[in-house]
Each structure stands twice: as structure tokens, then as C-alpha cells.
Amino acid sequence: MRDFKWFRLSAMLLFAAVAFSCNKDEEEDTGLYMSGSLTANIPSHVIKGQELTFTASGITNPTDSLTYKWVTEHFSVDSIFGISVTLNAPDSLGDYTVSLYVKHPRYSNKYLTFPMTVIDPASAESFSGVVKGDKFITDARDGRKYYYSTIGNYDWMVENLNWKGSGKPYKNVPALGEVYGRLYSYNDAKTACPEGWELPSNDAWSNLATVANGGIPVLFDNIWTGIGSKLTVNAKLNSEGIWKYSPVNKQLNYFNWNALPGGNVLGNYRSYINMGQYGAWWSATEKDSNNAYYRYIYFDSADFPYNYTDKNNFGASVRCVRTSAGI
């Protein structure tokens, strides 16, 4: 009888050892980690209903048996599989989340989440405050309309240029170009305006400031006290103020000039900064062979100062002008 009990105990111990060994193998398998940094080309802003293509990248090991799943609630599909997928943005304005999961039979999963805002720049429900007026030209290169206002000796476009033949939208997000226009290096800006229009010189800028100053002459090379407030617009995107709030800038929007904080870009279109806080616009006038002038508005100032910078490294917004027909 004692021998039988000993046999039962030995069998139980052997079973436990085998079970532990199996569990240990499973833990080693699931404890493997994928190599590489998971990423995807998810834009921060999209236009409602827009067709989108998302592509995942960055996993270097393993290279086979990977499953990519995108969770896209309220898009044209709520979830979809594939390393590269095509779907449509939601039809409703607002903030959404895209989640990306990567799975493998033997490796631990990886996942990322991306915030995304759906906008509709053509709708006042989404993009409001900007006043365009009734005078416009059509850019023969792409059929896009640009509205303008006659101010002093010049016709000024009342929106930033968004010609796609050069320059880049902020962070390479096309939907933002529909609101803020594109950013251009000086050399790109010089040839970006439609036929018959040009980048404003220091003289054209001074003429704008003089009119905004009630006809009292204003030279280019000063800070233009109070003129930033006069040209800034109180615009909203999905009901939120586009400019960061400050009581200093009154956002009076003289002449429907519609100054928006499109930010700027550095390093040959590599580093995008200052959206929501700064608007910057090129002058056609060069300081020297390497530098050109630009003017800028900061959200927490009423002024419209000038500066100069490298013509290739810096990217700013573009306003195109032409001499008024009445001159």
C-alpha cells in the first residue's frame, strides 16, 4: 500500500514538472520583442469624407507572419487589416483616434494611437471668422480662387497662397494647407504667385502699414506698433480659436487681411514650428545675397515687426500682391 502511495506521489510530481516546463516555454515565446520603432503616416488633420491611405512601417524583426490591424471607429470602416490600407475619413467634424496594432504568433504585440481632427475648410460650420469679400482671381495653374482686397496702391490677397507646385503645408498635412496656406522658402516664394501677381516688396509692405496707420507714413524697418492687431483675424476651426488667446492682440482684421498663425518651417522643410502662435510672411526684398526680409505677428503682441533670415533654411507664408488698377 505504501508503495502505491509513493507511486502516486511520484507521478504527480512528474506531471507538475512537465506542466511547468511547458508553461516556461510559452513564456519565452511570448516574451520575444519586435525590433524597430513602429510608426505610420497619420495626418493630424483631414477633410471630412477624404480618402486616406495609411501605411505602417518601422518593424525590422520579425519580417514575416506580422498582422497589422487598424481600429478606425466612425471612419468608412471600423477596423481594417493590412500594412497599407485605404479608407475614408468620418463625415462628421470632430476629434477621432486611429489605433494601430501589430501582432505575431511568437512576439509581444506593439500598438500606437494617433489623434486626428476632421475639418471642412469650405464650410463656415468648421472654418469661420475669415472674411473674403467679393473680388477674386482664378489661378490658371490649378483653378483655385484667391480673394483680394484693394489697400492703398496694391491689391492684396486676403488669404495665404496654397499653390502646390512648391512649398509644403504645415507638417506635410494637406488639410492644413486649405486653412493656413503653404509655407515656402524665399527662393520658392519668389516664383510661387500666379501670373500678374508677385511677392510684396518692402515698399508694398510699407504702403499697407501706412494705410492701416490712417495715412501717416510708416517705414518698413520698424516694429509697426499696433498694426498686428489691426490685421489679425479672430478665426475659428471647429469652434476653437485658431490664434492662441491673448488680450493684447485685439484681432480687428482691417481690410479683411485675415492674418492667421501659420507658423514657419526650418531646415529645408524638415522642422515645423509655431502654428497657432506666429504668422510670418515674406518680403520680396533681399537684405543680402543670403538673407531676405519677412514680417511676423506673435499672438501675444499687437505689433507687426520685421526680421531677416536665410533664404533657403526658413519657410514662411506668402501673400501675393499686384499694383491696383486704379494706380
PDB file of N, CA and C in Angstrom, residues 194-287:
ATOM      1  N   PRO A 194       0.647  83.575 -58.744  1.00  0.00           N
ATOM      2  CA  PRO A 194       0.081  83.427 -60.089  1.00  0.00           C
ATOM      3  C   PRO A 194       0.575  84.521 -61.031  1.00  0.00           C
ATOM      4  N   GLU A 195       0.406  84.302 -62.302  1.00  0.00           N
ATOM      5  CA  GLU A 195       0.812  85.291 -63.291  1.00  0.00           C
ATOM      6  C   GLU A 195       0.111  86.627 -63.019  1.00  0.00           C
ATOM      7  N   GLY A 196       0.894  87.707 -63.066  1.00  0.00           N
ATOM      8  CA  GLY A 196       0.362  89.034 -62.808  1.00  0.00           C
ATOM      9  C   GLY A 196       0.430  89.444 -61.350  1.00  0.00           C
ATOM     10  N   TRP A 197       0.829  88.537 -60.484  1.00  0.00           N
ATOM     11  CA  TRP A 197       0.959  88.790 -59.054  1.00  0.00           C
ATOM     12  C   TRP A 197       2.393  88.509 -58.632  1.00  0.00           C
ATOM     13  N   GLU A 198       2.782  89.081 -57.509  1.00  0.00           N
ATOM     14  CA  GLU A 198       4.161  88.917 -57.068  1.00  0.00           C
ATOM     15  C   GLU A 198       4.261  88.984 -55.546  1.00  0.00           C
ATOM     16  N   LEU A 199       5.406  88.577 -55.054  1.00  0.00           N
ATOM     17  CA  LEU A 199       5.705  88.700 -53.632  1.00  0.00           C
ATOM     18  C   LEU A 199       5.848  90.190 -53.292  1.00  0.00           C
ATOM     19  N   PRO A 200       5.243  90.683 -52.202  1.00  0.00           N
ATOM     20  CA  PRO A 200       5.314  92.117 -51.898  1.00  0.00           C
ATOM     21  C   PRO A 200       6.717  92.549 -51.471  1.00  0.00           C
ATOM     22  N   SER A 201       7.176  93.647 -52.026  1.00  0.00           N
ATOM     23  CA  SER A 201       8.469  94.225 -51.641  1.00  0.00           C
ATOM     24  C   SER A 201       8.333  94.978 -50.326  1.00  0.00           C
ATOM     25  N   ASN A 202       9.452  95.444 -49.790  1.00  0.00           N
ATOM     26  CA  ASN A 202       9.402  96.279 -48.586  1.00  0.00           C
ATOM     27  C   ASN A 202       8.545  97.517 -48.815  1.00  0.00           C
ATOM     28  N   ASP A 203       8.593  98.070 -50.021  1.00  0.00           N
ATOM     29  CA  ASP A 203       7.779  99.253 -50.327  1.00  0.00           C
ATOM     30  C   ASP A 203       6.288  98.932 -50.285  1.00  0.00           C
ATOM     31  N   ALA A 204       5.906  97.772 -50.831  1.00  0.00           N
ATOM     32  CA  ALA A 204       4.494  97.381 -50.790  1.00  0.00           C
ATOM     33  C   ALA A 204       4.036  97.159 -49.350  1.00  0.00           C
ATOM     34  N   TRP A 205       4.889  96.536 -48.545  1.00  0.00           N
ATOM     35  CA  TRP A 205       4.560  96.344 -47.129  1.00  0.00           C
ATOM     36  C   TRP A 205       4.377  97.697 -46.430  1.00  0.00           C
ATOM     37  N   SER A 206       5.271  98.642 -46.700  1.00  0.00           N
ATOM     38  CA  SER A 206       5.176  99.962 -46.068  1.00  0.00           C
ATOM     39  C   SER A 206       3.897 100.686 -46.473  1.00  0.00           C
ATOM     40  N   ASN A 207       3.492 100.503 -47.728  1.00  0.00           N
ATOM     41  CA  ASN A 207       2.246 101.111 -48.180  1.00  0.00           C
ATOM     42  C   ASN A 207       1.048 100.531 -47.412  1.00  0.00           C
ATOM     43  N   LEU A 208       1.046  99.218 -47.169  1.00  0.00           N
ATOM     44  CA  LEU A 208      -0.003  98.580 -46.376  1.00  0.00           C
ATOM     45  C   LEU A 208      -0.046  99.180 -44.966  1.00  0.00           C
ATOM     46  N   ALA A 209       1.124  99.308 -44.338  1.00  0.00           N
ATOM     47  CA  ALA A 209       1.178  99.831 -42.970  1.00  0.00           C
ATOM     48  C   ALA A 209       0.733 101.281 -42.912  1.00  0.00           C
ATOM     49  N   THR A 210       1.083 102.050 -43.921  1.00  0.00           N
ATOM     50  CA  THR A 210       0.691 103.467 -43.950  1.00  0.00           C
ATOM     51  C   THR A 210      -0.826 103.607 -43.995  1.00  0.00           C
ATOM     52  N   VAL A 211      -1.477 102.794 -44.809  1.00  0.00           N
ATOM     53  CA  VAL A 211      -2.938 102.843 -44.880  1.00  0.00           C
ATOM     54  C   VAL A 211      -3.544 102.389 -43.549  1.00  0.00           C
ATOM     55  N   ALA A 212      -3.002 101.329 -42.969  1.00  0.00           N
ATOM     56  CA  ALA A 212      -3.501 100.847 -41.676  1.00  0.00           C
ATOM     57  C   ALA A 212      -3.260 101.865 -40.566  1.00  0.00           C
ATOM     58  N   ASN A 213      -2.277 102.726 -40.769  1.00  0.00           N
ATOM     59  CA  ASN A 213      -1.928 103.748 -39.782  1.00  0.00           C
ATOM     60  C   ASN A 213      -2.665 105.070 -40.035  1.00  0.00           C
ATOM     61  N   GLY A 214      -3.712 105.011 -40.825  1.00  0.00           N
ATOM     62  CA  GLY A 214      -4.513 106.205 -41.073  1.00  0.00           C
ATOM     63  C   GLY A 214      -3.883 107.182 -42.036  1.00  0.00           C
ATOM     64  N   GLY A 215      -2.985 106.694 -42.888  1.00  0.00           N
ATOM     65  CA  GLY A 215      -2.330 107.555 -43.872  1.00  0.00           C
ATOM     66  C   GLY A 215      -1.036 108.173 -43.397  1.00  0.00           C
ATOM     67  N   ILE A 216      -0.703 107.992 -42.141  1.00  0.00           N
ATOM     68  CA  ILE A 216       0.583 108.501 -41.628  1.00  0.00           C
ATOM     69  C   ILE A 216       1.682 107.541 -42.073  1.00  0.00           C
ATOM     70  N   PRO A 217       2.694 108.038 -42.791  1.00  0.00           N
ATOM     71  CA  PRO A 217       3.708 107.147 -43.370  1.00  0.00           C
ATOM     72  C   PRO A 217       4.400 106.261 -42.330  1.00  0.00           C
ATOM     73  N   VAL A 218       4.590 105.022 -42.706  1.00  0.00           N
ATOM     74  CA  VAL A 218       5.270 104.046 -41.858  1.00  0.00           C
ATOM     75  C   VAL A 218       6.376 103.399 -42.689  1.00  0.00           C
ATOM     76  N   LEU A 219       7.591 103.452 -42.204  1.00  0.00           N
ATOM     77  CA  LEU A 219       8.710 102.817 -42.890  1.00  0.00           C
ATOM     78  C   LEU A 219       8.704 101.315 -42.619  1.00  0.00           C
ATOM     79  N   PHE A 220       9.341 100.570 -43.515  1.00  0.00           N
ATOM     80  CA  PHE A 220       9.386  99.123 -43.353  1.00  0.00           C
ATOM     81  C   PHE A 220      10.127  98.728 -42.080  1.00  0.00           C
ATOM     82  N   ASP A 221      11.266  99.403 -41.824  1.00  0.00           N
ATOM     83  CA  ASP A 221      12.165  98.927 -40.779  1.00  0.00           C
ATOM     84  C   ASP A 221      11.841  99.487 -39.397  1.00  0.00           C
ATOM     85  N   ASN A 222      10.618  99.220 -38.925  1.00  0.00           N
ATOM     86  CA  ASN A 222      10.310  99.414 -37.513  1.00  0.00           C
ATOM     87  C   ASN A 222       9.294  98.358 -37.091  1.00  0.00           C
ATOM     88  N   ILE A 223       8.853  98.400 -35.844  1.00  0.00           N
ATOM     89  CA  ILE A 223       8.050  97.281 -35.331  1.00  0.00           C
ATOM     90  C   ILE A 223       6.569  97.391 -35.673  1.00  0.00           C
ATOM     91  N   TRP A 224       6.150  98.472 -36.272  1.00  0.00           N
ATOM     92  CA  TRP A 224       4.756  98.671 -36.671  1.00  0.00           C
ATOM     93  C   TRP A 224       3.822  98.508 -35.472  1.00  0.00           C
ATOM     94  N   THR A 225       3.978  99.373 -34.515  1.00  0.00           N
ATOM     95  CA  THR A 225       3.210  99.317 -33.273  1.00  0.00           C
ATOM     96  C   THR A 225       1.703  99.302 -33.543  1.00  0.00           C
ATOM     97  N   GLY A 226       1.024  98.306 -33.013  1.00  0.00           N
ATOM     98  CA  GLY A 226      -0.433  98.194 -33.105  1.00  0.00           C
ATOM     99  C   GLY A 226      -0.973  97.656 -34.414  1.00  0.00           C
ATOM    100  N   ILE A 227      -0.132  97.538 -35.431  1.00  0.00           N
ATOM    101  CA  ILE A 227      -0.635  97.131 -36.747  1.00  0.00           C
ATOM    102  C   ILE A 227      -0.899  95.627 -36.805  1.00  0.00           C
ATOM    103  N   GLY A 228      -0.217  94.847 -35.978  1.00  0.00           N
ATOM    104  CA  GLY A 228      -0.515  93.418 -35.915  1.00  0.00           C
ATOM    105  C   GLY A 228      -1.952  93.158 -35.493  1.00  0.00           C
ATOM    106  N   SER A 229      -2.411  93.898 -34.480  1.00  0.00           N
ATOM    107  CA  SER A 229      -3.815  93.777 -34.042  1.00  0.00           C
ATOM    108  C   SER A 229      -4.788  94.146 -35.157  1.00  0.00           C
ATOM    109  N   LYS A 230      -4.419  95.145 -35.940  1.00  0.00           N
ATOM    110  CA  LYS A 230      -5.321  95.635 -36.981  1.00  0.00           C
ATOM    111  C   LYS A 230      -5.485  94.646 -38.137  1.00  0.00           C
ATOM    112  N   LEU A 231      -4.516  93.779 -38.334  1.00  0.00           N
ATOM    113  CA  LEU A 231      -4.554  92.873 -39.481  1.00  0.00           C
ATOM    114  C   LEU A 231      -4.856  91.425 -39.104  1.00  0.00           C
ATOM    115  N   THR A 232      -4.910  91.126 -37.809  1.00  0.00           N
ATOM    116  CA  THR A 232      -5.175  89.766 -37.342  1.00  0.00           C
ATOM    117  C   THR A 232      -6.672  89.489 -37.315  1.00  0.00           C
ATOM    118  N   VAL A 233      -7.055  88.262 -37.687  1.00  0.00           N
ATOM    119  CA  VAL A 233      -8.470  87.883 -37.715  1.00  0.00           C
ATOM    120  C   VAL A 233      -8.790  86.935 -36.559  1.00  0.00           C
ATOM    121  N   ASN A 234      -9.971  87.101 -36.012  1.00  0.00           N
ATOM    122  CA  ASN A 234     -10.467  86.199 -34.969  1.00  0.00           C
ATOM    123  C   ASN A 234     -11.167  85.022 -35.647  1.00  0.00           C
ATOM    124  N   ALA A 235     -10.387  84.072 -36.086  1.00  0.00           N
ATOM    125  CA  ALA A 235     -10.918  82.923 -36.830  1.00  0.00           C
ATOM    126  C   ALA A 235     -11.001  81.704 -35.921  1.00  0.00           C
ATOM    127  N   LYS A 236     -11.895  80.790 -36.297  1.00  0.00           N
ATOM    128  CA  LYS A 236     -12.081  79.562 -35.524  1.00  0.00           C
ATOM    129  C   LYS A 236     -12.043  78.354 -36.450  1.00  0.00           C
ATOM    130  N   LEU A 237     -11.541  77.259 -35.910  1.00  0.00           N
ATOM    131  CA  LEU A 237     -11.534  75.983 -36.614  1.00  0.00           C
ATOM    132  C   LEU A 237     -12.221  74.961 -35.714  1.00  0.00           C
ATOM    133  N   ASN A 238     -13.317  74.407 -36.202  1.00  0.00           N
ATOM    134  CA  ASN A 238     -14.153  73.519 -35.379  1.00  0.00           C
ATOM    135  C   ASN A 238     -14.488  74.161 -34.033  1.00  0.00           C
ATOM    136  N   SER A 239     -14.848  75.451 -34.103  1.00  0.00           N
ATOM    137  CA  SER A 239     -15.334  76.233 -32.952  1.00  0.00           C
ATOM    138  C   SER A 239     -14.243  76.624 -31.960  1.00  0.00           C
ATOM    139  N   GLU A 240     -12.993  76.325 -32.245  1.00  0.00           N
ATOM    140  CA  GLU A 240     -11.899  76.713 -31.360  1.00  0.00           C
ATOM    141  C   GLU A 240     -11.080  77.815 -32.016  1.00  0.00           C
ATOM    142  N   GLY A 241     -10.653  78.797 -31.215  1.00  0.00           N
ATOM    143  CA  GLY A 241      -9.864  79.893 -31.744  1.00  0.00           C
ATOM    144  C   GLY A 241      -8.580  79.398 -32.394  1.00  0.00           C
ATOM    145  N   ILE A 242      -8.293  79.900 -33.591  1.00  0.00           N
ATOM    146  CA  ILE A 242      -7.091  79.475 -34.305  1.00  0.00           C
ATOM    147  C   ILE A 242      -5.846  80.112 -33.689  1.00  0.00           C
ATOM    148  N   TRP A 243      -5.931  81.383 -33.341  1.00  0.00           N
ATOM    149  CA  TRP A 243      -4.836  82.040 -32.626  1.00  0.00           C
ATOM    150  C   TRP A 243      -4.877  81.643 -31.157  1.00  0.00           C
ATOM    151  N   LYS A 244      -3.741  81.374 -30.580  1.00  0.00           N
ATOM    152  CA  LYS A 244      -3.668  81.236 -29.132  1.00  0.00           C
ATOM    153  C   LYS A 244      -4.159  82.536 -28.503  1.00  0.00           C
ATOM    154  N   TYR A 245      -4.909  82.434 -27.431  1.00  0.00           N
ATOM    155  CA  TYR A 245      -5.565  83.623 -26.882  1.00  0.00           C
ATOM    156  C   TYR A 245      -4.577  84.561 -26.174  1.00  0.00           C
ATOM    157  N   SER A 246      -4.766  85.851 -26.409  1.00  0.00           N
ATOM    158  CA  SER A 246      -4.106  86.905 -25.650  1.00  0.00           C
ATOM    159  C   SER A 246      -4.977  88.153 -25.717  1.00  0.00           C
ATOM    160  N   PRO A 247      -5.181  88.850 -24.588  1.00  0.00           N
ATOM    161  CA  PRO A 247      -5.961  90.094 -24.621  1.00  0.00           C
ATOM    162  C   PRO A 247      -5.211  91.241 -25.290  1.00  0.00           C
ATOM    163  N   VAL A 248      -3.927  91.048 -25.555  1.00  0.00           N
ATOM    164  CA  VAL A 248      -3.097  92.113 -26.126  1.00  0.00           C
ATOM    165  C   VAL A 248      -3.426  92.338 -27.597  1.00  0.00           C
ATOM    166  N   ASN A 249      -3.631  91.244 -28.330  1.00  0.00           N
ATOM    167  CA  ASN A 249      -3.945  91.344 -29.756  1.00  0.00           C
ATOM    168  C   ASN A 249      -5.457  91.359 -29.927  1.00  0.00           C
ATOM    169  N   LYS A 250      -5.999  92.496 -30.391  1.00  0.00           N
ATOM    170  CA  LYS A 250      -7.447  92.700 -30.452  1.00  0.00           C
ATOM    171  C   LYS A 250      -8.111  92.057 -31.668  1.00  0.00           C
ATOM    172  N   GLN A 251      -7.312  91.593 -32.642  1.00  0.00           N
ATOM    173  CA  GLN A 251      -7.842  90.883 -33.813  1.00  0.00           C
ATOM    174  C   GLN A 251      -8.933  91.684 -34.526  1.00  0.00           C
ATOM    175  N   LEU A 252      -8.560  92.880 -34.981  1.00  0.00           N
ATOM    176  CA  LEU A 252      -9.517  93.815 -35.579  1.00  0.00           C
ATOM    177  C   LEU A 252      -9.773  93.540 -37.064  1.00  0.00           C
ATOM    178  N   ASN A 253      -8.833  92.914 -37.726  1.00  0.00           N
ATOM    179  CA  ASN A 253      -8.974  92.474 -39.125  1.00  0.00           C
ATOM    180  C   ASN A 253      -9.349  93.601 -40.093  1.00  0.00           C
ATOM    181  N   TYR A 254      -8.560  94.687 -40.072  1.00  0.00           N
ATOM    182  CA  TYR A 254      -8.742  95.742 -41.064  1.00  0.00           C
ATOM    183  C   TYR A 254      -8.596  95.171 -42.474  1.00  0.00           C
ATOM    184  N   PHE A 255      -9.381  95.713 -43.395  1.00  0.00           N
ATOM    185  CA  PHE A 255      -9.305  95.393 -44.835  1.00  0.00           C
ATOM    186  C   PHE A 255      -9.571  93.913 -45.128  1.00  0.00           C
ATOM    187  N   ASN A 256     -10.068  93.160 -44.136  1.00  0.00           N
ATOM    188  CA  ASN A 256     -10.211  91.700 -44.290  1.00  0.00           C
ATOM    189  C   ASN A 256      -8.871  91.051 -44.636  1.00  0.00           C
ATOM    190  N   TRP A 257      -7.817  91.522 -43.978  1.00  0.00           N
ATOM    191  CA  TRP A 257      -6.490  90.988 -44.305  1.00  0.00           C
ATOM    192  C   TRP A 257      -6.311  89.554 -43.813  1.00  0.00           C
ATOM    193  N   ASN A 258      -7.049  89.189 -42.767  1.00  0.00           N
ATOM    194  CA  ASN A 258      -7.154  87.782 -42.348  1.00  0.00           C
ATOM    195  C   ASN A 258      -5.821  87.132 -41.970  1.00  0.00           C
ATOM    196  N   ALA A 259      -5.036  87.799 -41.145  1.00  0.00           N
ATOM    197  CA  ALA A 259      -3.763  87.199 -40.705  1.00  0.00           C
ATOM    198  C   ALA A 259      -4.026  85.981 -39.825  1.00  0.00           C
ATOM    199  N   LEU A 260      -3.449  84.850 -40.207  1.00  0.00           N
ATOM    200  CA  LEU A 260      -3.571  83.597 -39.466  1.00  0.00           C
ATOM    201  C   LEU A 260      -2.192  83.119 -39.017  1.00  0.00           C
ATOM    202  N   PRO A 261      -2.121  82.375 -37.909  1.00  0.00           N
ATOM    203  CA  PRO A 261      -0.835  81.916 -37.369  1.00  0.00           C
ATOM    204  C   PRO A 261      -0.373  80.619 -38.021  1.00  0.00           C
ATOM    205  N   GLY A 262       0.111  80.717 -39.237  1.00  0.00           N
ATOM    206  CA  GLY A 262       0.505  79.531 -39.989  1.00  0.00           C
ATOM    207  C   GLY A 262       1.824  78.927 -39.582  1.00  0.00           C
ATOM    208  N   GLY A 263       2.532  79.562 -38.610  1.00  0.00           N
ATOM    209  CA  GLY A 263       3.815  79.027 -38.162  1.00  0.00           C
ATOM    210  C   GLY A 263       4.905  79.223 -39.197  1.00  0.00           C
ATOM    211  N   ASN A 264       5.964  78.461 -39.057  1.00  0.00           N
ATOM    212  CA  ASN A 264       7.073  78.523 -40.016  1.00  0.00           C
ATOM    213  C   ASN A 264       7.782  77.171 -40.043  1.00  0.00           C
ATOM    214  N   VAL A 265       8.708  77.038 -40.955  1.00  0.00           N
ATOM    215  CA  VAL A 265       9.442  75.781 -41.081  1.00  0.00           C
ATOM    216  C   VAL A 265      10.924  76.080 -41.214  1.00  0.00           C
ATOM    217  N   LEU A 266      11.753  75.199 -40.673  1.00  0.00           N
ATOM    218  CA  LEU A 266      13.203  75.341 -40.705  1.00  0.00           C
ATOM    219  C   LEU A 266      13.827  74.118 -41.389  1.00  0.00           C
ATOM    220  N   GLY A 267      15.104  74.269 -41.759  1.00  0.00           N
ATOM    221  CA  GLY A 267      15.868  73.123 -42.235  1.00  0.00           C
ATOM    222  C   GLY A 267      15.378  72.520 -43.527  1.00  0.00           C
ATOM    223  N   ASN A 268      15.085  73.388 -44.512  1.00  0.00           N
ATOM    224  CA  ASN A 268      14.646  72.894 -45.820  1.00  0.00           C
ATOM    225  C   ASN A 268      13.414  72.003 -45.690  1.00  0.00           C
ATOM    226  N   TYR A 269      12.376  72.537 -45.035  1.00  0.00           N
ATOM    227  CA  TYR A 269      11.076  71.873 -44.881  1.00  0.00           C
ATOM    228  C   TYR A 269      11.146  70.630 -43.995  1.00  0.00           C
ATOM    229  N   ARG A 270      11.979  70.663 -42.970  1.00  0.00           N
ATOM    230  CA  ARG A 270      12.073  69.497 -42.086  1.00  0.00           C
ATOM    231  C   ARG A 270      11.468  69.725 -40.707  1.00  0.00           C
ATOM    232  N   SER A 271      11.578  70.933 -40.154  1.00  0.00           N
ATOM    233  CA  SER A 271      11.145  71.178 -38.776  1.00  0.00           C
ATOM    234  C   SER A 271      10.062  72.258 -38.743  1.00  0.00           C
ATOM    235  N   TYR A 272       8.841  71.857 -38.442  1.00  0.00           N
ATOM    236  CA  TYR A 272       7.694  72.764 -38.456  1.00  0.00           C
ATOM    237  C   TYR A 272       7.386  73.230 -37.037  1.00  0.00           C
ATOM    238  N   ILE A 273       7.256  74.550 -36.854  1.00  0.00           N
ATOM    239  CA  ILE A 273       7.060  75.106 -35.522  1.00  0.00           C
ATOM    240  C   ILE A 273       6.111  76.317 -35.572  1.00  0.00           C
ATOM    241  N   ASN A 274       5.551  76.631 -34.417  1.00  0.00           N
ATOM    242  CA  ASN A 274       4.876  77.912 -34.143  1.00  0.00           C
ATOM    243  C   ASN A 274       3.460  78.072 -34.697  1.00  0.00           C
ATOM    244  N   MET A 275       2.850  77.034 -35.243  1.00  0.00           N
ATOM    245  CA  MET A 275       1.454  77.183 -35.661  1.00  0.00           C
ATOM    246  C   MET A 275       0.596  77.527 -34.445  1.00  0.00           C
ATOM    247  N   GLY A 276      -0.316  78.464 -34.633  1.00  0.00           N
ATOM    248  CA  GLY A 276      -1.185  78.898 -33.553  1.00  0.00           C
ATOM    249  C   GLY A 276      -0.641  80.062 -32.763  1.00  0.00           C
ATOM    250  N   GLN A 277       0.668  80.334 -32.901  1.00  0.00           N
ATOM    251  CA  GLN A 277       1.296  81.408 -32.137  1.00  0.00           C
ATOM    252  C   GLN A 277       1.906  82.501 -33.018  1.00  0.00           C
ATOM    253  N   TYR A 278       2.453  82.120 -34.155  1.00  0.00           N
ATOM    254  CA  TYR A 278       3.096  83.081 -35.048  1.00  0.00           C
ATOM    255  C   TYR A 278       2.534  82.959 -36.462  1.00  0.00           C
ATOM    256  N   GLY A 279       2.380  84.090 -37.110  1.00  0.00           N
ATOM    257  CA  GLY A 279       2.220  84.139 -38.551  1.00  0.00           C
ATOM    258  C   GLY A 279       3.418  84.879 -39.117  1.00  0.00           C
ATOM    259  N   ALA A 280       3.988  84.396 -40.223  1.00  0.00           N
ATOM    260  CA  ALA A 280       5.167  85.026 -40.821  1.00  0.00           C
ATOM    261  C   ALA A 280       4.976  85.080 -42.331  1.00  0.00           C
ATOM    262  N   TRP A 281       5.356  86.237 -42.942  1.00  0.00           N
ATOM    263  CA  TRP A 281       5.135  86.462 -44.372  1.00  0.00           C
ATOM    264  C   TRP A 281       6.380  87.071 -44.997  1.00  0.00           C
ATOM    265  N   TRP A 282       6.760  86.545 -46.151  1.00  0.00           N
ATOM    266  CA  TRP A 282       7.952  87.016 -46.846  1.00  0.00           C
ATOM    267  C   TRP A 282       7.771  88.408 -47.441  1.00  0.00           C
ATOM    268  N   SER A 283       8.859  89.136 -47.500  1.00  0.00           N
ATOM    269  CA  SER A 283       9.009  90.282 -48.388  1.00  0.00           C
ATOM    270  C   SER A 283       9.856  89.839 -49.572  1.00  0.00           C
ATOM    271  N   ALA A 284       9.637  90.454 -50.706  1.00  0.00           N
ATOM    272  CA  ALA A 284      10.466  90.146 -51.873  1.00  0.00           C
ATOM    273  C   ALA A 284      11.849  90.758 -51.764  1.00  0.00           C
ATOM    274  N   THR A 285      12.029  91.694 -50.851  1.00  0.00           N
ATOM    275  CA  THR A 285      13.284  92.446 -50.752  1.00  0.00           C
ATOM    276  C   THR A 285      14.345  91.629 -50.031  1.00  0.00           C
ATOM    277  N   GLU A 286      15.509  91.530 -50.648  1.00  0.00           N
ATOM    278  CA  GLU A 286      16.629  90.810 -50.053  1.00  0.00           C
ATOM    279  C   GLU A 286      17.477  91.752 -49.206  1.00  0.00           C
ATOM    280  N   LYS A 287      17.958  91.244 -48.089  1.00  0.00           N
ATOM    281  CA  LYS A 287      18.905  92.019 -47.287  1.00  0.00           C
ATOM    282  C   LYS A 287      20.300  91.937 -47.903  1.00  0.00           C
TER     283      LYS A 287
END
